[in-house]
CSV table of C-alpha atoms in Angstrom, one decimal:
chain,number,residue,atom,x,y,z
A,38,MET,CA,44.1,83.2,16.7
A,39,LYS,CA,44.3,80.0,16.0
A,40,ARG,CA,40.4,79.3,16.5
A,41,ILE,CA,39.6,82.7,13.8
A,42,ILE,CA,41.8,80.8,10.8
A,43,VAL,CA,40.0,77.7,11.6
A,44,VAL,CA,36.4,79.4,12.0
A,45,PHE,CA,37.7,81.1,8.9
A,46,TYR,CA,39.4,77.9,6.6
A,47,PHE,CA,35.6,76.1,7.9
A,48,SER,CA,33.8,79.0,6.5
A,49,LEU,CA,35.3,78.7,2.9
A,50,ALA,CA,34.7,75.1,3.2
A,51,LEU,CA,31.0,75.4,3.2
A,52,ILE,CA,30.9,77.7,1.3
A,53,ALA,CA,32.7,75.9,-1.5
A,54,CYS,CA,30.6,73.0,-1.2
A,55,LEU,CA,27.1,75.2,-1.8
A,56,PRO,CA,27.3,75.3,-5.0
A,57,ALA,CA,27.8,71.7,-5.5
A,58,GLN,CA,25.0,70.9,-3.7
A,59,SER,CA,23.1,73.5,-5.7
A,60,ALA,CA,24.0,71.8,-9.1
A,61,THR,CA,23.3,68.2,-7.2
A,62,GLU,CA,19.5,69.5,-6.8
A,63,SER,CA,19.8,70.8,-10.5
A,64,ASP,CA,21.3,67.9,-12.1
A,65,CYS,CA,18.4,65.4,-10.3
A,66,GLY,CA,15.9,68.1,-11.1
A,67,ARG,CA,16.5,67.3,-15.9
A,68,ASN,CA,17.1,63.7,-14.6
A,69,ILE,CA,13.8,63.1,-13.0
A,70,GLU,CA,12.3,65.5,-15.7
A,71,GLU,CA,14.0,63.1,-18.4
A,72,ILE,CA,12.4,59.6,-16.2
A,73,LEU,CA,9.0,61.6,-16.6
A,74,LYS,CA,8.9,61.7,-20.7
A,75,LEU,CA,9.0,57.5,-20.1
A,76,LEU,CA,5.0,58.8,-19.8
A,77,LYS,CA,4.8,59.7,-22.9
A,78,PHE,CA,6.1,56.8,-24.8
A,79,LYS,CA,3.8,54.4,-22.5
A,80,ASN,CA,1.0,56.4,-23.7
A,81,ARG,CA,2.0,56.9,-27.1
A,82,TYR,CA,2.4,53.6,-27.4
A,83,GLU,CA,-0.9,52.4,-25.9
A,84,SER,CA,-2.6,55.4,-28.3
A,85,ILE,CA,-1.9,53.6,-31.3
A,86,GLN,CA,-2.3,50.2,-30.1
A,87,TYR,CA,-6.2,51.4,-29.5
A,88,ILE,CA,-6.0,53.2,-32.6
A,89,TYR,CA,-5.2,50.2,-35.2
A,90,LYS,CA,-7.4,48.0,-32.8
A,91,HIS,CA,-10.7,49.9,-33.1
A,92,LYS,CA,-9.8,51.8,-36.3
A,93,HIS,CA,-12.7,49.9,-38.0
A,94,THR,CA,-14.6,49.7,-35.0
A,95,VAL,CA,-15.2,52.3,-32.8
A,96,PHE,CA,-14.0,55.6,-35.2
A,97,SER,CA,-16.4,54.5,-37.5
A,98,GLN,CA,-19.5,54.3,-35.6
A,99,ASN,CA,-21.4,57.6,-34.4
A,100,GLU,CA,-19.3,59.5,-32.4
A,101,SER,CA,-18.8,62.4,-30.1
A,102,PHE,CA,-16.7,65.7,-30.5
A,103,GLN,CA,-13.8,64.0,-28.2
A,104,LYS,CA,-12.9,61.1,-30.2
A,105,GLU,CA,-12.9,63.6,-33.0
A,106,GLY,CA,-10.2,65.3,-30.8
A,107,PHE,CA,-8.4,62.4,-29.2
A,108,LEU,CA,-7.6,61.9,-32.7
A,109,ASN,CA,-5.9,65.3,-33.8
A,110,SER,CA,-3.8,65.2,-30.3
A,111,PHE,CA,-2.3,62.0,-31.3
A,112,PHE,CA,-1.4,63.0,-34.5
A,113,GLN,CA,0.1,66.3,-33.4
A,114,SER,CA,2.1,64.4,-30.6
A,115,VAL,CA,3.8,61.9,-33.3
A,116,LYS,CA,4.4,64.8,-36.2
A,117,GLY,CA,4.0,68.2,-34.1
A,118,VAL,CA,1.4,69.5,-36.3
A,119,PRO,CA,-2.1,69.2,-35.9
A,120,TYR,CA,-4.3,66.8,-38.4
A,121,SER,CA,-7.0,68.8,-40.3
A,122,SER,CA,-9.5,65.9,-42.0
A,123,PRO,CA,-11.7,67.9,-44.7
A,124,ARG,CA,-14.2,66.3,-42.2
A,125,ALA,CA,-12.7,69.0,-39.7
A,126,GLN,CA,-12.1,72.1,-42.1
A,127,SER,CA,-15.9,72.2,-43.0
A,128,ALA,CA,-17.1,71.5,-39.3
A,129,PRO,CA,-18.9,74.3,-37.3
A,130,THR,CA,-17.4,76.7,-35.1
A,131,ILE,CA,-18.2,75.5,-31.4
A,132,SER,CA,-18.0,76.7,-27.8
A,133,SER,CA,-14.9,75.5,-26.1
A,134,GLY,CA,-16.2,72.7,-23.3
A,135,VAL,CA,-19.7,71.7,-25.6
A,136,MET,CA,-19.8,67.9,-26.8
A,137,VAL,CA,-21.4,67.8,-30.2
A,138,LYS,CA,-22.1,64.7,-32.6
A,139,VAL,CA,-19.9,64.2,-35.8
A,140,LYS,CA,-20.4,62.7,-39.1
A,141,SER,CA,-18.5,59.2,-38.6
A,142,MET,CA,-15.6,58.4,-39.8
A,143,SER,CA,-15.3,56.1,-43.1
A,144,GLU,CA,-12.8,53.5,-43.5
A,145,GLU,CA,-11.0,55.4,-46.2
A,146,GLU,CA,-11.0,58.5,-44.1
A,147,MET,CA,-9.0,56.3,-41.7
A,148,GLU,CA,-6.5,55.1,-43.9
A,149,LYS,CA,-6.2,58.5,-45.2
A,150,TYR,CA,-5.0,59.1,-41.4
A,151,LEU,CA,-3.2,56.9,-40.8
A,152,GLU,CA,-0.8,56.8,-44.1
A,153,ARG,CA,-0.1,60.8,-43.2
A,154,LEU,CA,0.6,59.6,-39.6
A,155,ASN,CA,2.9,57.4,-41.4
A,156,TYR,CA,3.2,55.9,-37.3
A,157,THR,CA,2.4,51.7,-36.8
A,158,PRO,CA,2.7,50.4,-33.2
A,159,VAL,CA,6.1,48.8,-34.2
A,160,ASP,CA,7.1,51.8,-34.8
A,161,ALA,CA,6.0,53.2,-31.4
A,162,GLU,CA,7.1,50.2,-29.3
A,163,ARG,CA,10.7,50.8,-30.8
A,164,ASP,CA,10.8,54.2,-29.6
A,165,TYR,CA,9.3,53.2,-26.4
A,166,LYS,CA,12.3,50.0,-25.5
A,167,GLU,CA,14.5,52.4,-26.8
A,168,PHE,CA,13.7,55.2,-24.6
A,169,ILE,CA,13.8,52.4,-21.1
A,170,LEU,CA,17.5,51.3,-22.8
A,171,THR,CA,18.3,55.5,-22.4
A,172,ILE,CA,17.0,56.0,-18.9
A,173,ARG,CA,18.9,51.7,-17.5
A,174,LEU,CA,22.5,53.8,-18.7
A,175,ASN,CA,21.9,56.4,-15.9
A,176,LYS,CA,20.6,53.9,-13.9
A,177,GLU,CA,23.0,55.1,-10.5
A,178,ARG,CA,22.2,58.7,-11.5
A,179,HIS,CA,18.5,58.4,-11.9
A,180,LEU,CA,18.4,55.8,-8.6
A,181,ALA,CA,19.9,58.5,-6.4
A,182,CYS,CA,17.6,60.9,-7.6
A,183,ILE,CA,14.2,59.0,-7.1
A,184,ASP,CA,15.5,57.6,-3.7
A,185,ALA,CA,15.8,61.2,-2.6
A,186,GLU,CA,12.6,62.8,-3.5
A,187,LEU,CA,10.8,59.1,-2.2
A,188,GLU,CA,12.5,60.4,1.5
A,189,LYS,CA,10.6,63.1,0.8
A,190,GLY,CA,7.3,61.3,0.8
A,191,LYS,CA,4.5,63.8,1.0
A,192,GLN,CA,7.1,67.2,1.0
A,193,SER,CA,7.9,66.3,-2.2
A,194,GLU,CA,6.8,67.9,-5.3
A,195,PHE,CA,6.0,65.5,-7.2
A,196,ALA,CA,3.8,63.8,-4.6
A,197,GLN,CA,1.7,66.3,-5.3
A,198,LYS,CA,1.2,66.2,-9.3
A,199,SER,CA,-1.1,63.5,-10.5
A,200,VAL,CA,-0.7,62.0,-13.9
A,201,HIS,CA,-2.8,59.1,-15.9
A,202,TYR,CA,-0.8,56.3,-16.0
A,203,ASP,CA,-2.7,54.3,-18.5
A,204,PHE,CA,-3.8,56.3,-21.2
A,205,LYS,CA,-6.6,58.4,-21.6
A,206,ALA,CA,-9.2,56.6,-24.0
A,207,PRO,CA,-12.0,58.5,-25.9
A,208,LEU,CA,-15.0,59.6,-23.4
A,209,SER,CA,-12.9,57.3,-20.8
A,210,SER,CA,-13.6,59.2,-17.0
A,211,LEU,CA,-10.6,62.1,-16.5
A,212,PHE,CA,-10.2,60.1,-12.9
A,213,LEU,CA,-9.0,56.3,-13.8
A,214,SER,CA,-5.3,55.4,-13.7
A,215,ARG,CA,-4.4,58.4,-11.9
A,216,ILE,CA,-1.3,58.0,-10.0
A,217,SER,CA,1.2,61.4,-9.0
A,218,GLN,CA,4.2,61.5,-10.2
A,219,LEU,CA,6.2,60.3,-6.9
A,220,ASP,CA,4.5,56.7,-7.6
A,221,PHE,CA,5.0,57.1,-11.1
A,222,LEU,CA,8.9,57.1,-9.8
A,223,ASP,CA,8.6,54.5,-7.7
A,224,VAL,CA,7.6,52.0,-10.8
A,225,VAL,CA,9.7,53.1,-12.6
A,226,LYS,CA,12.5,52.5,-9.8
A,227,GLY,CA,10.8,48.7,-9.2
A,228,PHE,CA,10.5,48.0,-12.6
A,229,ILE,CA,13.2,49.3,-14.8
A,230,LEU,CA,16.3,50.8,-12.7
A,231,GLU,CA,15.9,47.8,-10.1
A,232,GLY,CA,14.0,45.2,-12.6
A,233,ASP,CA,14.5,43.5,-15.7
A,234,ASN,CA,11.3,44.9,-17.1
A,235,VAL,CA,11.0,45.5,-20.7
A,236,LEU,CA,8.1,47.6,-20.9
A,237,LEU,CA,6.4,49.2,-17.6
A,238,PRO,CA,3.8,47.0,-16.1
A,239,ASP,CA,-0.4,47.4,-16.6
A,240,PHE,CA,-1.7,49.5,-13.9
A,241,SER,CA,-3.2,47.0,-11.6
A,242,SER,CA,0.4,45.1,-11.2
A,243,GLY,CA,2.0,48.8,-10.5
A,244,THR,CA,-0.2,49.6,-8.0
A,245,THR,CA,-0.3,46.3,-6.3
A,246,TYR,CA,3.7,46.8,-5.9
A,247,LEU,CA,3.2,50.4,-4.7
A,248,LYS,CA,0.7,49.5,-1.8
A,249,ASN,CA,3.2,46.5,-0.9
A,250,SER,CA,6.3,48.8,-1.1
A,251,GLU,CA,4.2,51.0,1.3
A,252,LEU,CA,4.0,48.0,4.0
């Protein structure tokens, strides 16, 4: 009889633990999703720097459809709506994936684009740093979730998905600076959560860290 009672209460204890474990896994899923958003702020910061640096060179020269698309997609990522210039409205319809030459963008058009964008490198740096501070506020919780995924190694779902660590400039290779989401989490752990970096490291420093951490 005593054995039956012990087994009964032990079973109840196991059942009670299951929801807690499920909730913890769910929390970690949300935490990691939040950490991965850091990549968006990093890429936005690098993209606006690129646009301002090359606004009177790259974008005022003969360009491909990709460069036009880069400006449009960046505008949408910041403002939430696509940028539609007079040139884009009058452009002929083309098949998806077909590369065509477009008229170069004048300095006046570029200034109008930046005026409507109303987002500068200073704004992007501020948002980037503020988000890093937000991540650090939940340091212990984020570290626990990252460590749980790192322990899984190649079995982690985040090891199967890749991301562009650096922003993808127009016409650059699709294969440049790609790492797994798990590696990105490892970099965040080493440089942001356990380190005191103000921003994430460049791709070279990040991959060097990853290689050394494997030793």
